[in-house]
Every structure is written in C-alpha cells, then in structure tokens.
Amino acid sequence: MQKLIFQILMICPILLFSQSDFEIGKKLFVQGNYASAKPILENVIKETPNHLTALEYLGDIEGNNKSWDKAMEYYGKLIALKPTEANYHYKYGGCLGMKAKESSKFKALGMIDDVKGCFEKAIQLNPNHIEARWALIELYLQLPGIVGGSEKKAQRYANELAKISPVDFYLAKGRIAEYFNRYKEAERNYKLAIEVGGSKTTYQKLANLYKHKMNQPEKAKLLLETYKEKTNP
C-alpha cells in the first residue's frame, strides 16, 4: 500500500508540471504572444504527442507565420487523430489554399480540388460551418472561369448562410456584388447587414465601399462616426 502511494506521489508532480506548461503556453497564445508560446507548446507535444489543443495552437502559430507546410503538418496530424472535427479540415484547406496562391499557376491548379474538398468536408461534418462557406465563396470568386470560378457557385454558398447567420448572408451578398462592381447592390446588402448585426465589421465593410469604390470618403467618415456614437454614447 505504501509503495502504491509513493508511486502516485511520484506521478502527480509530472502531471501537474505538464498541465502547468500547457496553461502557460495557452495563456501566451491567447494573448497573441506566439513567439513565446511556440517553444512551450512544442515541449507539451514532446511529452504528449497527441495533445489536440496544443497541436492546433501550433498549427495556428505556423499559419500566422505563413509557414504553410508546417501548419499543414500539425493540422494533418489533427485530422488523423480526430477526422470528424470540421475545423481541422477547414484550417488545413485554408493553408493549402494559401500555399497554392503563392505557388506557380501550374502547381496551383493541381491543388484546387484538394482545397475545395477540405472546405466541403468541413461543411459536411458541420452543416453550420460559416467560415468554410466564406472560404468557398472567395475561392469561386477569385478562380478564373476556365478552372471552375463561378459567381453562381459563390452565390449558392452565400444563400446557404441565410438560415445559419443572416448577417453573414448579407455581408456575403455584398461581397459578391462588390467583386463584380455592382456597388449599389453591395451598398444595399451592407446596409442590411448593419441593420441585422450592427457590428464594427458591418460598418467597416460599407465604409470601405464608400471610400475605396464609390469615391465618397466623407460618407465613409460619417458612417464610422455614427458607429462610434452608438458604441460610445
């Protein structure tokens, strides 16, 4: 009995140290201090190779550093460990998409189907996944028509947002209209997004449209002042 108690006492400090190490790394990560968080989280996965949250944080850090291959290595391991988690597929697809964007056109063409597949898988696993739909909207807007770019497909994913998040629905409709230089249509949708959501993002989208696309900087300034007055009465 005494031997068992001794073994437990020997194990507890190790467990407490590991937990403390992760908590420190997590706190630094949440604060945005990625440079300090990275080595601590790397130590965590040396001790616990399948620590899902530590692996995800490290993937996010590498993604923030634009180290797409390193980020995909972490996300790929997460997918292998937990293939039913939609966010892992979404993040892997995002890094693959950024890598494709920075690659030669020929090489990028070979990645497009895999990128789409990751985002579609995320939606399949989580039908309410907003970010994956946004990613597909941008993908279909920016791809040339000859390799699958399509406003119709972008609109399809925007329409799916209507029941999930009305504010994202209007923002997406505005984004598509703005992309195709239909500025009045974009303005109408961004105004609806403001009515529904009223967030800083909704005001900023409309302000940017006024300032950068419709040549109305004063209107943009007035709009942002209105937002400040609403949030800081």
PDB file of C-alpha atoms in Angstrom:
ATOM      1  CA  MET A   1       0.000   0.000   0.000  1.00  0.00           C
ATOM      2  CA  GLN A   2       2.795   2.404   0.925  1.00  0.00           C
ATOM      3  CA  LYS A   3       4.542   1.567  -2.342  1.00  0.00           C
ATOM      4  CA  LEU A   4       1.374   2.436  -4.308  1.00  0.00           C
ATOM      5  CA  ILE A   5       1.025   5.768  -2.511  1.00  0.00           C
ATOM      6  CA  PHE A   6       4.687   6.532  -3.223  1.00  0.00           C
ATOM      7  CA  GLN A   7       4.187   5.815  -6.955  1.00  0.00           C
ATOM      8  CA  ILE A   8       1.154   8.097  -7.085  1.00  0.00           C
ATOM      9  CA  LEU A   9       3.056  10.877  -5.349  1.00  0.00           C
ATOM     10  CA  MET A  10       5.868  10.495  -7.868  1.00  0.00           C
ATOM     11  CA  ILE A  11       3.484  10.719 -10.826  1.00  0.00           C
ATOM     12  CA  CYS A  12       1.460  13.728  -9.601  1.00  0.00           C
ATOM     13  CA  PRO A  13       4.246  16.340  -9.895  1.00  0.00           C
ATOM     14  CA  ILE A  14       4.871  15.266 -13.509  1.00  0.00           C
ATOM     15  CA  LEU A  15       1.186  15.629 -14.366  1.00  0.00           C
ATOM     16  CA  LEU A  16       0.969  18.985 -12.624  1.00  0.00           C
ATOM     17  CA  PHE A  17       4.080  20.233 -14.424  1.00  0.00           C
ATOM     18  CA  SER A  18       2.713  19.196 -17.821  1.00  0.00           C
ATOM     19  CA  GLN A  19      -0.619  20.824 -17.135  1.00  0.00           C
ATOM     20  CA  SER A  20       1.077  23.980 -15.929  1.00  0.00           C
ATOM     21  CA  ASP A  21       3.293  24.032 -19.025  1.00  0.00           C
ATOM     22  CA  PHE A  22       0.242  23.865 -21.297  1.00  0.00           C
ATOM     23  CA  GLU A  23      -1.644  26.510 -19.333  1.00  0.00           C
ATOM     24  CA  ILE A  24       1.317  28.883 -19.660  1.00  0.00           C
ATOM     25  CA  GLY A  25       1.525  28.228 -23.393  1.00  0.00           C
ATOM     26  CA  LYS A  26      -2.222  28.651 -23.775  1.00  0.00           C
ATOM     27  CA  LYS A  27      -2.196  31.969 -21.921  1.00  0.00           C
ATOM     28  CA  LEU A  28       0.605  33.305 -24.122  1.00  0.00           C
ATOM     29  CA  PHE A  29      -1.197  32.089 -27.243  1.00  0.00           C
ATOM     30  CA  VAL A  30      -4.464  33.769 -26.253  1.00  0.00           C
ATOM     31  CA  GLN A  31      -2.537  36.987 -25.586  1.00  0.00           C
ATOM     32  CA  GLY A  32      -1.101  36.806 -29.097  1.00  0.00           C
ATOM     33  CA  ASN A  33       2.449  36.261 -27.866  1.00  0.00           C
ATOM     34  CA  TYR A  34       3.090  33.493 -30.374  1.00  0.00           C
ATOM     35  CA  ALA A  35       6.891  33.648 -30.278  1.00  0.00           C
ATOM     36  CA  SER A  36       6.903  32.839 -26.556  1.00  0.00           C
ATOM     37  CA  ALA A  37       4.040  30.349 -26.748  1.00  0.00           C
ATOM     38  CA  LYS A  38       5.583  28.254 -29.526  1.00  0.00           C
ATOM     39  CA  PRO A  39       8.534  26.639 -27.671  1.00  0.00           C
ATOM     40  CA  ILE A  40       6.386  25.932 -24.614  1.00  0.00           C
ATOM     41  CA  LEU A  41       3.686  24.247 -26.704  1.00  0.00           C
ATOM     42  CA  GLU A  42       6.353  22.295 -28.591  1.00  0.00           C
ATOM     43  CA  ASN A  43       7.523  20.936 -25.238  1.00  0.00           C
ATOM     44  CA  VAL A  44       3.947  19.963 -24.431  1.00  0.00           C
ATOM     45  CA  ILE A  45       3.638  17.799 -27.543  1.00  0.00           C
ATOM     46  CA  LYS A  46       7.038  16.240 -26.892  1.00  0.00           C
ATOM     47  CA  GLU A  47       5.574  14.925 -23.641  1.00  0.00           C
ATOM     48  CA  THR A  48       2.052  14.411 -25.006  1.00  0.00           C
ATOM     49  CA  PRO A  49       2.292  13.950 -28.804  1.00  0.00           C
ATOM     50  CA  ASN A  50      -1.478  13.691 -29.284  1.00  0.00           C
ATOM     51  CA  HIS A  51      -2.439  16.802 -27.306  1.00  0.00           C
ATOM     52  CA  LEU A  52      -5.122  18.125 -29.659  1.00  0.00           C
ATOM     53  CA  THR A  53      -5.299  21.717 -28.431  1.00  0.00           C
ATOM     54  CA  ALA A  54      -1.530  22.170 -28.315  1.00  0.00           C
ATOM     55  CA  LEU A  55      -1.258  20.804 -31.857  1.00  0.00           C
ATOM     56  CA  GLU A  56      -3.984  23.169 -33.064  1.00  0.00           C
ATOM     57  CA  TYR A  57      -2.357  26.176 -31.410  1.00  0.00           C
ATOM     58  CA  LEU A  58       0.964  25.295 -33.045  1.00  0.00           C
ATOM     59  CA  GLY A  59      -0.780  24.960 -36.399  1.00  0.00           C
ATOM     60  CA  ASP A  60      -2.363  28.370 -35.892  1.00  0.00           C
ATOM     61  CA  ILE A  61       1.006  29.888 -34.966  1.00  0.00           C
ATOM     62  CA  GLU A  62       2.677  28.468 -38.073  1.00  0.00           C
ATOM     63  CA  GLY A  63      -0.254  29.668 -40.169  1.00  0.00           C
ATOM     64  CA  ASN A  64       0.115  33.145 -38.689  1.00  0.00           C
ATOM     65  CA  ASN A  65       3.800  32.987 -39.657  1.00  0.00           C
ATOM     66  CA  LYS A  66       2.789  31.941 -43.194  1.00  0.00           C
ATOM     67  CA  SER A  67       4.676  28.681 -42.765  1.00  0.00           C
ATOM     68  CA  TRP A  68       2.005  26.775 -44.649  1.00  0.00           C
ATOM     69  CA  ASP A  69       3.762  23.403 -44.819  1.00  0.00           C
ATOM     70  CA  LYS A  70       4.488  23.370 -41.086  1.00  0.00           C
ATOM     71  CA  ALA A  71       0.917  24.424 -40.306  1.00  0.00           C
ATOM     72  CA  MET A  72      -0.476  21.673 -42.547  1.00  0.00           C
ATOM     73  CA  GLU A  73       1.736  19.152 -40.793  1.00  0.00           C
ATOM     74  CA  TYR A  74       0.027  19.960 -37.498  1.00  0.00           C
ATOM     75  CA  TYR A  75      -3.474  20.112 -38.995  1.00  0.00           C
ATOM     76  CA  GLY A  76      -2.853  16.886 -40.895  1.00  0.00           C
ATOM     77  CA  LYS A  77      -1.970  15.152 -37.658  1.00  0.00           C
ATOM     78  CA  LEU A  78      -5.127  16.540 -36.068  1.00  0.00           C
ATOM     79  CA  ILE A  79      -7.227  15.184 -38.942  1.00  0.00           C
ATOM     80  CA  ALA A  80      -5.624  11.779 -38.474  1.00  0.00           C
ATOM     81  CA  LEU A  81      -6.316  11.868 -34.734  1.00  0.00           C
ATOM     82  CA  LYS A  82      -9.862  13.227 -34.994  1.00  0.00           C
ATOM     83  CA  PRO A  83     -11.185  13.091 -38.579  1.00  0.00           C
ATOM     84  CA  THR A  84     -14.697  14.155 -37.544  1.00  0.00           C
ATOM     85  CA  GLU A  85     -13.635  17.655 -36.407  1.00  0.00           C
ATOM     86  CA  ALA A  86     -14.722  20.118 -39.101  1.00  0.00           C
ATOM     87  CA  ASN A  87     -12.331  22.898 -38.092  1.00  0.00           C
ATOM     88  CA  TYR A  88      -9.260  20.753 -38.717  1.00  0.00           C
ATOM     89  CA  HIS A  89     -10.296  20.187 -42.330  1.00  0.00           C
ATOM     90  CA  TYR A  90     -11.154  23.871 -42.725  1.00  0.00           C
ATOM     91  CA  LYS A  91      -7.793  25.031 -41.393  1.00  0.00           C
ATOM     92  CA  TYR A  92      -5.862  22.505 -43.459  1.00  0.00           C
ATOM     93  CA  GLY A  93      -7.729  23.674 -46.565  1.00  0.00           C
ATOM     94  CA  GLY A  94      -7.019  27.302 -45.725  1.00  0.00           C
ATOM     95  CA  CYS A  95      -3.269  26.692 -45.508  1.00  0.00           C
ATOM     96  CA  LEU A  96      -3.308  24.614 -48.677  1.00  0.00           C
ATOM     97  CA  GLY A  97      -5.173  27.423 -50.426  1.00  0.00           C
ATOM     98  CA  MET A  98      -2.613  29.999 -49.315  1.00  0.00           C
ATOM     99  CA  LYS A  99       0.209  27.737 -50.456  1.00  0.00           C
ATOM    100  CA  ALA A 100      -1.493  27.386 -53.837  1.00  0.00           C
ATOM    101  CA  LYS A 101      -1.859  31.162 -54.067  1.00  0.00           C
ATOM    102  CA  GLU A 102       1.893  31.591 -53.584  1.00  0.00           C
ATOM    103  CA  SER A 103       2.799  28.783 -55.999  1.00  0.00           C
ATOM    104  CA  SER A 104       3.127  28.814 -59.763  1.00  0.00           C
ATOM    105  CA  LYS A 105      -0.142  28.786 -61.694  1.00  0.00           C
ATOM    106  CA  PHE A 106       0.545  25.283 -62.955  1.00  0.00           C
ATOM    107  CA  LYS A 107       1.209  23.920 -59.469  1.00  0.00           C
ATOM    108  CA  ALA A 108      -1.767  25.798 -58.013  1.00  0.00           C
ATOM    109  CA  LEU A 109      -4.134  24.184 -60.495  1.00  0.00           C
ATOM    110  CA  GLY A 110      -3.266  20.789 -59.093  1.00  0.00           C
ATOM    111  CA  MET A 111      -4.217  21.902 -55.576  1.00  0.00           C
ATOM    112  CA  ILE A 112      -7.619  23.449 -56.254  1.00  0.00           C
ATOM    113  CA  ASP A 113      -9.675  20.267 -55.944  1.00  0.00           C
ATOM    114  CA  ASP A 114      -7.989  19.385 -52.649  1.00  0.00           C
ATOM    115  CA  VAL A 115      -8.641  22.882 -51.282  1.00  0.00           C
ATOM    116  CA  LYS A 116     -12.330  22.699 -52.241  1.00  0.00           C
ATOM    117  CA  GLY A 117     -12.527  19.189 -50.846  1.00  0.00           C
ATOM    118  CA  CYS A 118     -11.280  20.327 -47.430  1.00  0.00           C
ATOM    119  CA  PHE A 119     -13.863  23.106 -47.173  1.00  0.00           C
ATOM    120  CA  GLU A 120     -16.664  20.876 -48.413  1.00  0.00           C
ATOM    121  CA  LYS A 121     -15.655  18.225 -45.883  1.00  0.00           C
ATOM    122  CA  ALA A 122     -15.835  20.808 -43.100  1.00  0.00           C
ATOM    123  CA  ILE A 123     -19.399  21.679 -44.155  1.00  0.00           C
ATOM    124  CA  GLN A 124     -20.315  18.001 -44.400  1.00  0.00           C
ATOM    125  CA  LEU A 125     -19.107  17.437 -40.831  1.00  0.00           C
ATOM    126  CA  ASN A 126     -20.626  20.680 -39.532  1.00  0.00           C
ATOM    127  CA  PRO A 127     -23.550  21.900 -41.668  1.00  0.00           C
ATOM    128  CA  ASN A 128     -23.473  25.234 -39.816  1.00  0.00           C
ATOM    129  CA  HIS A 129     -19.815  25.970 -40.567  1.00  0.00           C
ATOM    130  CA  ILE A 130     -19.763  29.638 -41.561  1.00  0.00           C
ATOM    131  CA  GLU A 131     -16.047  30.105 -42.249  1.00  0.00           C
ATOM    132  CA  ALA A 132     -15.867  27.196 -44.712  1.00  0.00           C
ATOM    133  CA  ARG A 133     -18.661  28.747 -46.752  1.00  0.00           C
ATOM    134  CA  TRP A 134     -16.867  32.100 -46.779  1.00  0.00           C
ATOM    135  CA  ALA A 135     -13.720  30.328 -47.968  1.00  0.00           C
ATOM    136  CA  LEU A 136     -15.622  28.679 -50.832  1.00  0.00           C
ATOM    137  CA  ILE A 137     -17.241  31.995 -51.771  1.00  0.00           C
ATOM    138  CA  GLU A 138     -13.814  33.629 -52.077  1.00  0.00           C
ATOM    139  CA  LEU A 139     -12.423  30.640 -53.932  1.00  0.00           C
ATOM    140  CA  TYR A 140     -15.157  30.661 -56.562  1.00  0.00           C
ATOM    141  CA  LEU A 141     -14.941  34.444 -56.941  1.00  0.00           C
ATOM    142  CA  GLN A 142     -11.199  34.509 -57.483  1.00  0.00           C
ATOM    143  CA  LEU A 143     -10.756  31.389 -59.615  1.00  0.00           C
ATOM    144  CA  PRO A 144     -10.799  32.021 -63.368  1.00  0.00           C
ATOM    145  CA  GLY A 145     -13.892  30.601 -65.024  1.00  0.00           C
ATOM    146  CA  ILE A 146     -11.822  28.188 -67.084  1.00  0.00           C
ATOM    147  CA  VAL A 147     -10.724  26.344 -63.908  1.00  0.00           C
ATOM    148  CA  GLY A 148     -14.027  26.440 -62.051  1.00  0.00           C
ATOM    149  CA  GLY A 149     -14.557  30.043 -60.955  1.00  0.00           C
ATOM    150  CA  SER A 150     -18.250  30.819 -60.839  1.00  0.00           C
ATOM    151  CA  GLU A 151     -20.452  33.575 -59.430  1.00  0.00           C
ATOM    152  CA  LYS A 152     -23.337  31.108 -59.398  1.00  0.00           C
ATOM    153  CA  LYS A 153     -21.430  28.750 -57.095  1.00  0.00           C
ATOM    154  CA  ALA A 154     -20.360  31.639 -54.876  1.00  0.00           C
ATOM    155  CA  GLN A 155     -23.994  32.761 -54.627  1.00  0.00           C
ATOM    156  CA  ARG A 156     -25.006  29.231 -53.690  1.00  0.00           C
ATOM    157  CA  TYR A 157     -22.821  29.247 -50.590  1.00  0.00           C
ATOM    158  CA  ALA A 158     -23.868  32.794 -49.749  1.00  0.00           C
ATOM    159  CA  ASN A 159     -27.519  31.732 -49.884  1.00  0.00           C
ATOM    160  CA  GLU A 160     -26.799  28.837 -47.524  1.00  0.00           C
ATOM    161  CA  LEU A 161     -25.738  31.410 -44.912  1.00  0.00           C
ATOM    162  CA  ALA A 162     -29.250  32.921 -44.796  1.00  0.00           C
ATOM    163  CA  LYS A 163     -30.547  30.431 -42.212  1.00  0.00           C
ATOM    164  CA  ILE A 164     -27.235  29.992 -40.383  1.00  0.00           C
ATOM    165  CA  SER A 165     -26.207  33.634 -39.946  1.00  0.00           C
ATOM    166  CA  PRO A 166     -28.300  36.389 -41.580  1.00  0.00           C
ATOM    167  CA  VAL A 167     -25.573  38.992 -41.049  1.00  0.00           C
ATOM    168  CA  ASP A 168     -23.030  36.799 -42.864  1.00  0.00           C
ATOM    169  CA  PHE A 169     -25.600  36.223 -45.591  1.00  0.00           C
ATOM    170  CA  TYR A 170     -25.910  39.961 -46.284  1.00  0.00           C
ATOM    171  CA  LEU A 171     -22.157  40.511 -45.980  1.00  0.00           C
ATOM    172  CA  ALA A 172     -21.529  37.684 -48.446  1.00  0.00           C
ATOM    173  CA  LYS A 173     -24.104  39.029 -50.901  1.00  0.00           C
ATOM    174  CA  GLY A 174     -22.487  42.437 -50.568  1.00  0.00           C
ATOM    175  CA  ARG A 175     -19.023  40.986 -51.108  1.00  0.00           C
ATOM    176  CA  ILE A 176     -20.090  39.202 -54.303  1.00  0.00           C
ATOM    177  CA  ALA A 177     -21.811  42.310 -55.671  1.00  0.00           C
ATOM    178  CA  GLU A 178     -18.778  44.444 -54.810  1.00  0.00           C
ATOM    179  CA  TYR A 179     -16.431  41.975 -56.511  1.00  0.00           C
ATOM    180  CA  PHE A 180     -18.388  42.351 -59.753  1.00  0.00           C
ATOM    181  CA  ASN A 181     -18.551  46.164 -59.415  1.00  0.00           C
ATOM    182  CA  ARG A 182     -22.263  46.234 -58.643  1.00  0.00           C
ATOM    183  CA  TYR A 183     -21.748  48.861 -55.995  1.00  0.00           C
ATOM    184  CA  LYS A 184     -25.368  49.897 -55.419  1.00  0.00           C
ATOM    185  CA  GLU A 185     -26.318  46.276 -54.838  1.00  0.00           C
ATOM    186  CA  ALA A 186     -23.350  45.880 -52.498  1.00  0.00           C
ATOM    187  CA  GLU A 187     -24.350  49.038 -50.616  1.00  0.00           C
ATOM    188  CA  ARG A 188     -27.895  47.735 -50.155  1.00  0.00           C
ATOM    189  CA  ASN A 189     -26.666  44.423 -48.723  1.00  0.00           C
ATOM    190  CA  TYR A 190     -24.099  46.008 -46.412  1.00  0.00           C
ATOM    191  CA  LYS A 191     -26.827  48.304 -45.047  1.00  0.00           C
ATOM    192  CA  LEU A 192     -28.973  45.250 -44.356  1.00  0.00           C
ATOM    193  CA  ALA A 193     -26.003  43.645 -42.587  1.00  0.00           C
ATOM    194  CA  ILE A 194     -25.739  46.728 -40.376  1.00  0.00           C
ATOM    195  CA  GLU A 195     -29.457  46.522 -39.560  1.00  0.00           C
ATOM    196  CA  VAL A 196     -29.181  42.855 -38.624  1.00  0.00           C
ATOM    197  CA  GLY A 197     -25.783  42.794 -36.926  1.00  0.00           C
ATOM    198  CA  GLY A 198     -24.630  46.323 -36.192  1.00  0.00           C
ATOM    199  CA  SER A 199     -21.053  45.140 -35.571  1.00  0.00           C
ATOM    200  CA  LYS A 200     -17.896  47.087 -36.349  1.00  0.00           C
ATOM    201  CA  THR A 201     -17.269  44.724 -39.271  1.00  0.00           C
ATOM    202  CA  THR A 202     -20.596  45.567 -40.912  1.00  0.00           C
ATOM    203  CA  TYR A 203     -19.964  49.319 -40.644  1.00  0.00           C
ATOM    204  CA  GLN A 204     -16.386  48.924 -41.854  1.00  0.00           C
ATOM    205  CA  LYS A 205     -17.441  46.966 -44.945  1.00  0.00           C
ATOM    206  CA  LEU A 206     -19.838  49.705 -46.014  1.00  0.00           C
ATOM    207  CA  ALA A 207     -17.361  52.456 -45.142  1.00  0.00           C
ATOM    208  CA  ASN A 208     -14.668  50.779 -47.247  1.00  0.00           C
ATOM    209  CA  LEU A 209     -17.105  50.520 -50.145  1.00  0.00           C
ATOM    210  CA  TYR A 210     -17.877  54.241 -49.930  1.00  0.00           C
ATOM    211  CA  LYS A 211     -14.237  55.257 -49.586  1.00  0.00           C
ATOM    212  CA  HIS A 212     -12.464  52.920 -51.992  1.00  0.00           C
ATOM    213  CA  LYS A 213     -15.078  52.012 -54.599  1.00  0.00           C
ATOM    214  CA  MET A 214     -17.724  54.726 -54.691  1.00  0.00           C
ATOM    215  CA  ASN A 215     -15.411  57.707 -54.179  1.00  0.00           C
ATOM    216  CA  GLN A 216     -17.413  59.008 -51.207  1.00  0.00           C
ATOM    217  CA  PRO A 217     -14.848  59.423 -48.378  1.00  0.00           C
ATOM    218  CA  GLU A 218     -16.998  61.856 -46.427  1.00  0.00           C
ATOM    219  CA  LYS A 219     -19.853  59.383 -46.390  1.00  0.00           C
ATOM    220  CA  ALA A 220     -17.473  56.729 -45.113  1.00  0.00           C
ATOM    221  CA  LYS A 221     -16.217  59.050 -42.361  1.00  0.00           C
ATOM    222  CA  LEU A 222     -19.759  59.940 -41.286  1.00  0.00           C
ATOM    223  CA  LEU A 223     -20.733  56.267 -41.170  1.00  0.00           C
ATOM    224  CA  LEU A 224     -17.824  55.346 -38.888  1.00  0.00           C
ATOM    225  CA  GLU A 225     -18.580  58.326 -36.655  1.00  0.00           C
ATOM    226  CA  THR A 226     -22.154  57.051 -36.378  1.00  0.00           C
ATOM    227  CA  TYR A 227     -20.826  53.679 -35.253  1.00  0.00           C
ATOM    228  CA  LYS A 228     -18.585  55.308 -32.614  1.00  0.00           C
ATOM    229  CA  GLU A 229     -21.513  57.327 -31.278  1.00  0.00           C
ATOM    230  CA  LYS A 230     -23.629  54.188 -30.993  1.00  0.00           C
ATOM    231  CA  THR A 231     -20.957  52.222 -29.152  1.00  0.00           C
ATOM    232  CA  ASN A 232     -19.632  55.086 -27.009  1.00  0.00           C
ATOM    233  CA  PRO A 233     -22.637  57.249 -26.155  1.00  0.00           C
TER     234      PRO A 233
END
